[in-house]
Amino acid sequence: MTFSNPDSLFHLLSVKDLCVRFRSSGADFDAVKNVSFSLDKGKSLALVGESGSGKSVTALSILQLLPYPAASHPKGSIKFEGQELIGASAKTLQPIRGDKIGMIFQEPMTSLNPLHTIYRQMAEVIELHYPQSPKDEIQKRVLDLMDLVGLPKMKDRLKSYPHELSGGQRQRIMIAMALANTPGLLIADEPTTALDVTIQAQILELLEDLRQRLNMGLILISHDLKVVEKMCDDICVMKHGEIVEHAKKKQLFTNPTHDYTKLLLSAQPRQLTKQANQNAPIILNAKNIHVRFPVKKSLMGKTRQFVHAVNDVSVTLRQKQTLGIVGESGSGKTTLGLALLRLIKSEGIINFLGHDISTLTGNDLRNLRADMQIVFQDPFGSLSPRMSIGDIIGEGLGIHFKQLGKAEREDKIIKALENVQLDSDTRHRYPHEFSGGQRQRVSIARALVLQPKMIILDEPTSALDVSVQAQVVELLQNLQEKHDLSYIFISHDLKVVRAMSHDILVMKDGKAVESGKASDIFDHPKETYTQDLMEAALYLRAKPF
């Protein structure tokens, strides 16, 4: 399972004048235009830029994973170890994919097979390239990979399916699969997007250690410039499918030449300027919330063991207030949010807008849905691939605002798209035609179009580049001020949480370990776990790898 060194005459990877063209509804769209770069063994290169700039399309072209023949390469060359990959046969590409070149995909939920267990999928990567490997050796390798990516507690859950894991856990499984055969080149497309800061620091250290120890090439696609600065030797800044600036790390961060690069480096979320009114009306009051999931059953089907995903957590949310919920992946953040919206079964009291919704069902609960919305963590998984963007955003209007005429409904859809910086013409397109960041903005637009009283935002900026991230944070703050919105903001990005939140709830292993005003939690954390989170965030910002 070791990588053989390429001939020294060649770059490990050489991309020259790469062009990618997509044909959709009879029209051609040039997604990548004349992109060139090279990468040597043991070196790292970053592709950065806004969503839709062509970063992921460029990366997918290397392994020829685009939807051919709808996608094509009018010109260009991609050589790995001196071998041309563009137009290569499946027989040629098969031994390269997953063995010599590994890839961490941006959206783990859609990249993992929902019908196979985690163990089956991790073992398959090894078995496919090394079919003679003994089963016990494969099992040991899988267990070692779980340790490598910080999932030692998951070893007894290898029979779980992807939907039974948190977003961060799925992300780490994807990383483990990409590293399974110690590839010579690793392409990491937003590898830490869904990870909390403590695991993010561990994963980045792991990737850097493997790069140096295995003399592995690394292509990092990221919107997080602090990660790029710590990890990469060279940086390519992309905009509208072209590389607008290519420079060494030190030169780019100290003396950028292109205006777009300067914009990316200066983009920061706007900090809140107003404190929440502690006497404002209470929107949500939840007490003693418990969520349990069965993990073991008897032969007769009776549940014998539960995992306590949320254990005795209470939440109070006032009008125009943002409550930030932070904690490691698997700590129960998302599960708590789903329970508060009555999207999963829970125990405890949930009072929303003066209604006890703990026992509400049918139309009584449905009538309140317009006032309580959610932006899900995985935008691709929450958008129907069979519906246009306009239909997705307008679906809620058809249910809760049936009195609207066709023109009024269309106007609201257009306004919602414009609010999240998407062109109104995109309402005629479908989710698969968008980048991950663009799909995230569609999800935000779908929640905002109903003008709810409360929105639960589950990692709403995780797939967004820094410039759009700052815009979306400012947009959410402006909408909160204008419409008296209340937010529950779930995120691993502490910089964004601090910019958005008035109060903070810190969770660990399903329990609330600390809560209070955001300034107190960030500046003077009392609990050891909270202190570790803050130190990890400072580590990412300050310590070079």
PDB file of N, CA and C in Angstrom, residues 318-409:
ATOM      1  N   ARG A 318     -34.949  34.813  23.111  1.00  0.00           N
ATOM      2  CA  ARG A 318     -35.806  35.997  23.078  1.00  0.00           C
ATOM      3  C   ARG A 318     -35.834  36.619  21.683  1.00  0.00           C
ATOM      4  N   GLN A 319     -36.787  37.528  21.490  1.00  0.00           N
ATOM      5  CA  GLN A 319     -36.925  38.223  20.217  1.00  0.00           C
ATOM      6  C   GLN A 319     -35.663  39.022  19.894  1.00  0.00           C
ATOM      7  N   LYS A 320     -35.208  38.931  18.637  1.00  0.00           N
ATOM      8  CA  LYS A 320     -34.020  39.641  18.141  1.00  0.00           C
ATOM      9  C   LYS A 320     -32.740  39.183  18.838  1.00  0.00           C
ATOM     10  N   GLN A 321     -32.763  37.987  19.385  1.00  0.00           N
ATOM     11  CA  GLN A 321     -31.585  37.439  20.052  1.00  0.00           C
ATOM     12  C   GLN A 321     -31.012  36.299  19.211  1.00  0.00           C
ATOM     13  N   THR A 322     -29.676  36.160  19.231  1.00  0.00           N
ATOM     14  CA  THR A 322     -29.014  35.019  18.597  1.00  0.00           C
ATOM     15  C   THR A 322     -28.318  34.197  19.669  1.00  0.00           C
ATOM     16  N   LEU A 323     -28.692  32.930  19.733  1.00  0.00           N
ATOM     17  CA  LEU A 323     -28.052  31.989  20.641  1.00  0.00           C
ATOM     18  C   LEU A 323     -27.112  31.111  19.829  1.00  0.00           C
ATOM     19  N   GLY A 324     -25.830  31.202  20.110  1.00  0.00           N
ATOM     20  CA  GLY A 324     -24.858  30.353  19.433  1.00  0.00           C
ATOM     21  C   GLY A 324     -24.671  29.058  20.193  1.00  0.00           C
ATOM     22  N   ILE A 325     -24.687  27.934  19.469  1.00  0.00           N
ATOM     23  CA  ILE A 325     -24.451  26.621  20.079  1.00  0.00           C
ATOM     24  C   ILE A 325     -23.172  26.055  19.493  1.00  0.00           C
ATOM     25  N   VAL A 326     -22.195  25.774  20.358  1.00  0.00           N
ATOM     26  CA  VAL A 326     -20.902  25.270  19.909  1.00  0.00           C
ATOM     27  C   VAL A 326     -20.567  23.983  20.647  1.00  0.00           C
ATOM     28  N   GLY A 327     -19.621  23.254  20.091  1.00  0.00           N
ATOM     29  CA  GLY A 327     -19.209  21.980  20.673  1.00  0.00           C
ATOM     30  C   GLY A 327     -18.651  21.094  19.580  1.00  0.00           C
ATOM     31  N   GLU A 328     -17.992  20.013  19.963  1.00  0.00           N
ATOM     32  CA  GLU A 328     -17.389  19.112  18.992  1.00  0.00           C
ATOM     33  C   GLU A 328     -18.454  18.387  18.180  1.00  0.00           C
ATOM     34  N   SER A 329     -18.044  17.821  17.049  1.00  0.00           N
ATOM     35  CA  SER A 329     -18.942  16.989  16.254  1.00  0.00           C
ATOM     36  C   SER A 329     -19.433  15.832  17.114  1.00  0.00           C
ATOM     37  N   GLY A 330     -20.733  15.566  17.049  1.00  0.00           N
ATOM     38  CA  GLY A 330     -21.311  14.499  17.848  1.00  0.00           C
ATOM     39  C   GLY A 330     -21.700  14.930  19.250  1.00  0.00           C
ATOM     40  N   SER A 331     -21.578  16.227  19.552  1.00  0.00           N
ATOM     41  CA  SER A 331     -21.901  16.704  20.902  1.00  0.00           C
ATOM     42  C   SER A 331     -23.405  16.880  21.102  1.00  0.00           C
ATOM     43  N   GLY A 332     -24.188  16.818  20.012  1.00  0.00           N
ATOM     44  CA  GLY A 332     -25.645  16.928  20.135  1.00  0.00           C
ATOM     45  C   GLY A 332     -26.210  18.253  19.666  1.00  0.00           C
ATOM     46  N   LYS A 333     -25.398  19.103  19.039  1.00  0.00           N
ATOM     47  CA  LYS A 333     -25.853  20.437  18.626  1.00  0.00           C
ATOM     48  C   LYS A 333     -27.010  20.346  17.629  1.00  0.00           C
ATOM     49  N   THR A 334     -26.784  19.623  16.528  1.00  0.00           N
ATOM     50  CA  THR A 334     -27.814  19.506  15.495  1.00  0.00           C
ATOM     51  C   THR A 334     -29.028  18.754  16.009  1.00  0.00           C
ATOM     52  N   THR A 335     -28.803  17.708  16.788  1.00  0.00           N
ATOM     53  CA  THR A 335     -29.916  16.931  17.338  1.00  0.00           C
ATOM     54  C   THR A 335     -30.804  17.807  18.211  1.00  0.00           C
ATOM     55  N   LEU A 336     -30.204  18.672  19.011  1.00  0.00           N
ATOM     56  CA  LEU A 336     -30.978  19.601  19.832  1.00  0.00           C
ATOM     57  C   LEU A 336     -31.812  20.526  18.947  1.00  0.00           C
ATOM     58  N   GLY A 337     -31.211  21.065  17.884  1.00  0.00           N
ATOM     59  CA  GLY A 337     -31.946  21.938  16.983  1.00  0.00           C
ATOM     60  C   GLY A 337     -33.140  21.249  16.349  1.00  0.00           C
ATOM     61  N   LEU A 338     -32.951  20.011  15.899  1.00  0.00           N
ATOM     62  CA  LEU A 338     -34.051  19.254  15.288  1.00  0.00           C
ATOM     63  C   LEU A 338     -35.155  18.958  16.309  1.00  0.00           C
ATOM     64  N   ALA A 339     -34.762  18.703  17.549  1.00  0.00           N
ATOM     65  CA  ALA A 339     -35.748  18.432  18.590  1.00  0.00           C
ATOM     66  C   ALA A 339     -36.577  19.674  18.894  1.00  0.00           C
ATOM     67  N   LEU A 340     -35.926  20.837  18.926  1.00  0.00           N
ATOM     68  CA  LEU A 340     -36.646  22.082  19.215  1.00  0.00           C
ATOM     69  C   LEU A 340     -37.688  22.396  18.144  1.00  0.00           C
ATOM     70  N   LEU A 341     -37.449  21.939  16.917  1.00  0.00           N
ATOM     71  CA  LEU A 341     -38.397  22.152  15.825  1.00  0.00           C
ATOM     72  C   LEU A 341     -39.400  21.013  15.697  1.00  0.00           C
ATOM     73  N   ARG A 342     -39.318  20.056  16.595  1.00  0.00           N
ATOM     74  CA  ARG A 342     -40.197  18.884  16.559  1.00  0.00           C
ATOM     75  C   ARG A 342     -40.002  18.073  15.278  1.00  0.00           C
ATOM     76  N   LEU A 343     -38.761  18.032  14.788  1.00  0.00           N
ATOM     77  CA  LEU A 343     -38.448  17.233  13.604  1.00  0.00           C
ATOM     78  C   LEU A 343     -37.952  15.842  13.978  1.00  0.00           C
ATOM     79  N   ILE A 344     -37.598  15.646  15.237  1.00  0.00           N
ATOM     80  CA  ILE A 344     -37.299  14.324  15.765  1.00  0.00           C
ATOM     81  C   ILE A 344     -37.958  14.202  17.130  1.00  0.00           C
ATOM     82  N   LYS A 345     -38.162  12.984  17.566  1.00  0.00           N
ATOM     83  CA  LYS A 345     -38.841  12.717  18.835  1.00  0.00           C
ATOM     84  C   LYS A 345     -37.946  13.100  20.007  1.00  0.00           C
ATOM     85  N   SER A 346     -38.542  13.748  21.006  1.00  0.00           N
ATOM     86  CA  SER A 346     -37.793  14.136  22.194  1.00  0.00           C
ATOM     87  C   SER A 346     -38.701  14.119  23.410  1.00  0.00           C
ATOM     88  N   GLU A 347     -38.091  14.221  24.577  1.00  0.00           N
ATOM     89  CA  GLU A 347     -38.811  14.363  25.830  1.00  0.00           C
ATOM     90  C   GLU A 347     -38.516  15.744  26.406  1.00  0.00           C
ATOM     91  N   GLY A 348     -39.467  16.294  27.144  1.00  0.00           N
ATOM     92  CA  GLY A 348     -39.299  17.614  27.721  1.00  0.00           C
ATOM     93  C   GLY A 348     -40.370  18.569  27.222  1.00  0.00           C
ATOM     94  N   ILE A 349     -40.294  19.819  27.670  1.00  0.00           N
ATOM     95  CA  ILE A 349     -41.296  20.837  27.333  1.00  0.00           C
ATOM     96  C   ILE A 349     -40.693  21.833  26.341  1.00  0.00           C
ATOM     97  N   ILE A 350     -41.413  22.077  25.240  1.00  0.00           N
ATOM     98  CA  ILE A 350     -40.983  23.051  24.232  1.00  0.00           C
ATOM     99  C   ILE A 350     -42.112  24.053  24.032  1.00  0.00           C
ATOM    100  N   ASN A 351     -41.872  25.288  24.446  1.00  0.00           N
ATOM    101  CA  ASN A 351     -42.887  26.338  24.304  1.00  0.00           C
ATOM    102  C   ASN A 351     -42.417  27.330  23.242  1.00  0.00           C
ATOM    103  N   PHE A 352     -43.213  27.464  22.153  1.00  0.00           N
ATOM    104  CA  PHE A 352     -42.855  28.346  21.049  1.00  0.00           C
ATOM    105  C   PHE A 352     -43.992  29.330  20.807  1.00  0.00           C
ATOM    106  N   LEU A 353     -43.669  30.619  20.893  1.00  0.00           N
ATOM    107  CA  LEU A 353     -44.651  31.696  20.702  1.00  0.00           C
ATOM    108  C   LEU A 353     -45.889  31.503  21.583  1.00  0.00           C
ATOM    109  N   GLY A 354     -45.658  31.040  22.815  1.00  0.00           N
ATOM    110  CA  GLY A 354     -46.751  30.857  23.754  1.00  0.00           C
ATOM    111  C   GLY A 354     -47.512  29.568  23.604  1.00  0.00           C
ATOM    112  N   HIS A 355     -47.113  28.718  22.639  1.00  0.00           N
ATOM    113  CA  HIS A 355     -47.775  27.424  22.419  1.00  0.00           C
ATOM    114  C   HIS A 355     -46.872  26.295  22.918  1.00  0.00           C
ATOM    115  N   ASP A 356     -47.448  25.388  23.682  1.00  0.00           N
ATOM    116  CA  ASP A 356     -46.713  24.191  24.063  1.00  0.00           C
ATOM    117  C   ASP A 356     -46.762  23.229  22.877  1.00  0.00           C
ATOM    118  N   ILE A 357     -45.657  23.152  22.123  1.00  0.00           N
ATOM    119  CA  ILE A 357     -45.660  22.330  20.909  1.00  0.00           C
ATOM    120  C   ILE A 357     -45.157  20.912  21.165  1.00  0.00           C
ATOM    121  N   SER A 358     -44.912  20.603  22.433  1.00  0.00           N
ATOM    122  CA  SER A 358     -44.390  19.277  22.766  1.00  0.00           C
ATOM    123  C   SER A 358     -45.329  18.170  22.316  1.00  0.00           C
ATOM    124  N   THR A 359     -46.629  18.459  22.340  1.00  0.00           N
ATOM    125  CA  THR A 359     -47.614  17.429  22.012  1.00  0.00           C
ATOM    126  C   THR A 359     -48.430  17.764  20.763  1.00  0.00           C
ATOM    127  N   LEU A 360     -48.131  18.897  20.132  1.00  0.00           N
ATOM    128  CA  LEU A 360     -48.895  19.279  18.935  1.00  0.00           C
ATOM    129  C   LEU A 360     -48.589  18.352  17.769  1.00  0.00           C
ATOM    130  N   THR A 361     -49.608  18.092  16.939  1.00  0.00           N
ATOM    131  CA  THR A 361     -49.443  17.257  15.749  1.00  0.00           C
ATOM    132  C   THR A 361     -50.291  17.826  14.612  1.00  0.00           C
ATOM    133  N   GLY A 362     -50.127  17.276  13.420  1.00  0.00           N
ATOM    134  CA  GLY A 362     -50.980  17.600  12.276  1.00  0.00           C
ATOM    135  C   GLY A 362     -51.017  19.078  11.934  1.00  0.00           C
ATOM    136  N   ASN A 363     -52.207  19.576  11.628  1.00  0.00           N
ATOM    137  CA  ASN A 363     -52.376  20.970  11.196  1.00  0.00           C
ATOM    138  C   ASN A 363     -51.999  21.975  12.277  1.00  0.00           C
ATOM    139  N   ASP A 364     -52.219  21.616  13.550  1.00  0.00           N
ATOM    140  CA  ASP A 364     -51.884  22.534  14.642  1.00  0.00           C
ATOM    141  C   ASP A 364     -50.386  22.855  14.635  1.00  0.00           C
ATOM    142  N   LEU A 365     -49.561  21.842  14.381  1.00  0.00           N
ATOM    143  CA  LEU A 365     -48.116  22.049  14.320  1.00  0.00           C
ATOM    144  C   LEU A 365     -47.720  22.665  12.980  1.00  0.00           C
ATOM    145  N   ARG A 366     -48.354  22.215  11.907  1.00  0.00           N
ATOM    146  CA  ARG A 366     -48.017  22.717  10.564  1.00  0.00           C
ATOM    147  C   ARG A 366     -48.267  24.218  10.455  1.00  0.00           C
ATOM    148  N   ASN A 367     -49.295  24.708  11.115  1.00  0.00           N
ATOM    149  CA  ASN A 367     -49.613  26.139  11.042  1.00  0.00           C
ATOM    150  C   ASN A 367     -48.522  27.015  11.655  1.00  0.00           C
ATOM    151  N   LEU A 368     -47.699  26.430  12.528  1.00  0.00           N
ATOM    152  CA  LEU A 368     -46.609  27.193  13.153  1.00  0.00           C
ATOM    153  C   LEU A 368     -45.296  27.066  12.391  1.00  0.00           C
ATOM    154  N   ARG A 369     -45.260  26.178  11.386  1.00  0.00           N
ATOM    155  CA  ARG A 369     -44.008  25.900  10.691  1.00  0.00           C
ATOM    156  C   ARG A 369     -43.438  27.117   9.960  1.00  0.00           C
ATOM    157  N   ALA A 370     -44.303  27.985   9.431  1.00  0.00           N
ATOM    158  CA  ALA A 370     -43.815  29.162   8.714  1.00  0.00           C
ATOM    159  C   ALA A 370     -42.999  30.067   9.635  1.00  0.00           C
ATOM    160  N   ASP A 371     -43.307  30.048  10.933  1.00  0.00           N
ATOM    161  CA  ASP A 371     -42.606  30.916  11.886  1.00  0.00           C
ATOM    162  C   ASP A 371     -41.335  30.287  12.439  1.00  0.00           C
ATOM    163  N   MET A 372     -41.139  28.994  12.183  1.00  0.00           N
ATOM    164  CA  MET A 372     -39.922  28.313  12.655  1.00  0.00           C
ATOM    165  C   MET A 372     -39.278  27.601  11.467  1.00  0.00           C
ATOM    166  N   GLN A 373     -38.126  28.091  11.054  1.00  0.00           N
ATOM    167  CA  GLN A 373     -37.454  27.545   9.878  1.00  0.00           C
ATOM    168  C   GLN A 373     -36.056  27.060  10.245  1.00  0.00           C
ATOM    169  N   ILE A 374     -35.457  26.305   9.311  1.00  0.00           N
ATOM    170  CA  ILE A 374     -34.123  25.763   9.546  1.00  0.00           C
ATOM    171  C   ILE A 374     -33.322  25.810   8.253  1.00  0.00           C
ATOM    172  N   VAL A 375     -32.042  26.083   8.389  1.00  0.00           N
ATOM    173  CA  VAL A 375     -31.079  25.938   7.300  1.00  0.00           C
ATOM    174  C   VAL A 375     -30.223  24.734   7.657  1.00  0.00           C
ATOM    175  N   PHE A 376     -30.337  23.673   6.860  1.00  0.00           N
ATOM    176  CA  PHE A 376     -29.660  22.421   7.186  1.00  0.00           C
ATOM    177  C   PHE A 376     -28.174  22.486   6.881  1.00  0.00           C
ATOM    178  N   GLN A 377     -27.422  21.603   7.553  1.00  0.00           N
ATOM    179  CA  GLN A 377     -25.965  21.589   7.426  1.00  0.00           C
ATOM    180  C   GLN A 377     -25.516  21.162   6.035  1.00  0.00           C
ATOM    181  N   ASP A 378     -26.197  20.189   5.451  1.00  0.00           N
ATOM    182  CA  ASP A 378     -25.803  19.657   4.146  1.00  0.00           C
ATOM    183  C   ASP A 378     -26.758  20.203   3.090  1.00  0.00           C
ATOM    184  N   PRO A 379     -26.383  21.256   2.372  1.00  0.00           N
ATOM    185  CA  PRO A 379     -27.333  21.882   1.442  1.00  0.00           C
ATOM    186  C   PRO A 379     -27.747  20.974   0.298  1.00  0.00           C
ATOM    187  N   PHE A 380     -26.819  20.147  -0.205  1.00  0.00           N
ATOM    188  CA  PHE A 380     -27.173  19.299  -1.345  1.00  0.00           C
ATOM    189  C   PHE A 380     -28.194  18.242  -0.942  1.00  0.00           C
ATOM    190  N   GLY A 381     -28.010  17.666   0.255  1.00  0.00           N
ATOM    191  CA  GLY A 381     -28.935  16.638   0.713  1.00  0.00           C
ATOM    192  C   GLY A 381     -30.315  17.167   1.041  1.00  0.00           C
ATOM    193  N   SER A 382     -30.431  18.481   1.305  1.00  0.00           N
ATOM    194  CA  SER A 382     -31.728  19.045   1.688  1.00  0.00           C
ATOM    195  C   SER A 382     -32.451  19.723   0.529  1.00  0.00           C
ATOM    196  N   LEU A 383     -31.839  19.722  -0.660  1.00  0.00           N
ATOM    197  CA  LEU A 383     -32.476  20.313  -1.840  1.00  0.00           C
ATOM    198  C   LEU A 383     -32.883  19.204  -2.797  1.00  0.00           C
ATOM    199  N   SER A 384     -34.139  19.199  -3.225  1.00  0.00           N
ATOM    200  CA  SER A 384     -34.618  18.157  -4.130  1.00  0.00           C
ATOM    201  C   SER A 384     -33.953  18.294  -5.494  1.00  0.00           C
ATOM    202  N   PRO A 385     -33.324  17.228  -5.989  1.00  0.00           N
ATOM    203  CA  PRO A 385     -32.670  17.318  -7.301  1.00  0.00           C
ATOM    204  C   PRO A 385     -33.659  17.406  -8.458  1.00  0.00           C
ATOM    205  N   ARG A 386     -34.940  17.141  -8.189  1.00  0.00           N
ATOM    206  CA  ARG A 386     -35.960  17.146  -9.244  1.00  0.00           C
ATOM    207  C   ARG A 386     -36.686  18.483  -9.363  1.00  0.00           C
ATOM    208  N   MET A 387     -36.380  19.410  -8.463  1.00  0.00           N
ATOM    209  CA  MET A 387     -37.056  20.701  -8.473  1.00  0.00           C
ATOM    210  C   MET A 387     -36.081  21.809  -8.850  1.00  0.00           C
ATOM    211  N   SER A 388     -36.580  22.804  -9.585  1.00  0.00           N
ATOM    212  CA  SER A 388     -35.756  23.963  -9.898  1.00  0.00           C
ATOM    213  C   SER A 388     -35.563  24.789  -8.630  1.00  0.00           C
ATOM    214  N   ILE A 389     -34.588  25.687  -8.661  1.00  0.00           N
ATOM    215  CA  ILE A 389     -34.317  26.539  -7.502  1.00  0.00           C
ATOM    216  C   ILE A 389     -35.540  27.391  -7.156  1.00  0.00           C
ATOM    217  N   GLY A 390     -36.213  27.906  -8.189  1.00  0.00           N
ATOM    218  CA  GLY A 390     -37.417  28.699  -7.951  1.00  0.00           C
ATOM    219  C   GLY A 390     -38.502  27.895  -7.259  1.00  0.00           C
ATOM    220  N   ASP A 391     -38.685  26.645  -7.679  1.00  0.00           N
ATOM    221  CA  ASP A 391     -39.701  25.786  -7.058  1.00  0.00           C
ATOM    222  C   ASP A 391     -39.329  25.433  -5.619  1.00  0.00           C
ATOM    223  N   ILE A 392     -38.028  25.227  -5.369  1.00  0.00           N
ATOM    224  CA  ILE A 392     -37.563  24.899  -4.015  1.00  0.00           C
ATOM    225  C   ILE A 392     -37.844  26.045  -3.053  1.00  0.00           C
ATOM    226  N   ILE A 393     -37.475  27.254  -3.477  1.00  0.00           N
ATOM    227  CA  ILE A 393     -37.682  28.420  -2.608  1.00  0.00           C
ATOM    228  C   ILE A 393     -39.166  28.739  -2.467  1.00  0.00           C
ATOM    229  N   GLY A 394     -39.922  28.547  -3.529  1.00  0.00           N
ATOM    230  CA  GLY A 394     -41.343  28.901  -3.505  1.00  0.00           C
ATOM    231  C   GLY A 394     -42.262  27.850  -2.926  1.00  0.00           C
ATOM    232  N   GLU A 395     -41.729  26.656  -2.633  1.00  0.00           N
ATOM    233  CA  GLU A 395     -42.580  25.572  -2.132  1.00  0.00           C
ATOM    234  C   GLU A 395     -43.277  25.961  -0.828  1.00  0.00           C
ATOM    235  N   GLY A 396     -42.543  26.585   0.079  1.00  0.00           N
ATOM    236  CA  GLY A 396     -43.145  26.995   1.351  1.00  0.00           C
ATOM    237  C   GLY A 396     -44.207  28.056   1.172  1.00  0.00           C
ATOM    238  N   LEU A 397     -44.002  28.933   0.186  1.00  0.00           N
ATOM    239  CA  LEU A 397     -45.018  29.969  -0.085  1.00  0.00           C
ATOM    240  C   LEU A 397     -46.327  29.327  -0.529  1.00  0.00           C
ATOM    241  N   GLY A 398     -46.226  28.268  -1.318  1.00  0.00           N
ATOM    242  CA  GLY A 398     -47.427  27.579  -1.782  1.00  0.00           C
ATOM    243  C   GLY A 398     -48.199  26.906  -0.670  1.00  0.00           C
ATOM    244  N   ILE A 399     -47.504  26.572   0.414  1.00  0.00           N
ATOM    245  CA  ILE A 399     -48.158  25.902   1.547  1.00  0.00           C
ATOM    246  C   ILE A 399     -48.708  26.909   2.551  1.00  0.00           C
ATOM    247  N   HIS A 400     -47.919  27.929   2.874  1.00  0.00           N
ATOM    248  CA  HIS A 400     -48.287  28.853   3.952  1.00  0.00           C
ATOM    249  C   HIS A 400     -48.885  30.172   3.473  1.00  0.00           C
ATOM    250  N   PHE A 401     -48.719  30.502   2.208  1.00  0.00           N
ATOM    251  CA  PHE A 401     -49.264  31.761   1.666  1.00  0.00           C
ATOM    252  C   PHE A 401     -49.996  31.476   0.355  1.00  0.00           C
ATOM    253  N   LYS A 402     -51.047  30.679   0.478  1.00  0.00           N
ATOM    254  CA  LYS A 402     -51.788  30.255  -0.708  1.00  0.00           C
ATOM    255  C   LYS A 402     -52.503  31.407  -1.410  1.00  0.00           C
ATOM    256  N   GLN A 403     -52.673  32.517  -0.701  1.00  0.00           N
ATOM    257  CA  GLN A 403     -53.391  33.645  -1.280  1.00  0.00           C
ATOM    258  C   GLN A 403     -52.554  34.430  -2.285  1.00  0.00           C
ATOM    259  N   LEU A 404     -51.250  34.191  -2.327  1.00  0.00           N
ATOM    260  CA  LEU A 404     -50.383  34.928  -3.233  1.00  0.00           C
ATOM    261  C   LEU A 404     -50.641  34.538  -4.689  1.00  0.00           C
ATOM    262  N   GLY A 405     -50.675  35.550  -5.564  1.00  0.00           N
ATOM    263  CA  GLY A 405     -50.782  35.284  -6.984  1.00  0.00           C
ATOM    264  C   GLY A 405     -49.438  34.848  -7.546  1.00  0.00           C
ATOM    265  N   LYS A 406     -49.436  34.388  -8.792  1.00  0.00           N
ATOM    266  CA  LYS A 406     -48.216  33.888  -9.415  1.00  0.00           C
ATOM    267  C   LYS A 406     -47.135  34.965  -9.479  1.00  0.00           C
ATOM    268  N   ALA A 407     -47.521  36.193  -9.842  1.00  0.00           N
ATOM    269  CA  ALA A 407     -46.547  37.284  -9.963  1.00  0.00           C
ATOM    270  C   ALA A 407     -45.971  37.659  -8.594  1.00  0.00           C
ATOM    271  N   GLU A 408     -46.818  37.699  -7.562  1.00  0.00           N
ATOM    272  CA  GLU A 408     -46.350  38.033  -6.213  1.00  0.00           C
ATOM    273  C   GLU A 408     -45.386  36.967  -5.697  1.00  0.00           C
ATOM    274  N   ARG A 409     -45.734  35.723  -5.982  1.00  0.00           N
ATOM    275  CA  ARG A 409     -44.881  34.611  -5.549  1.00  0.00           C
ATOM    276  C   ARG A 409     -43.512  34.692  -6.238  1.00  0.00           C
TER     277      ARG A 409
END
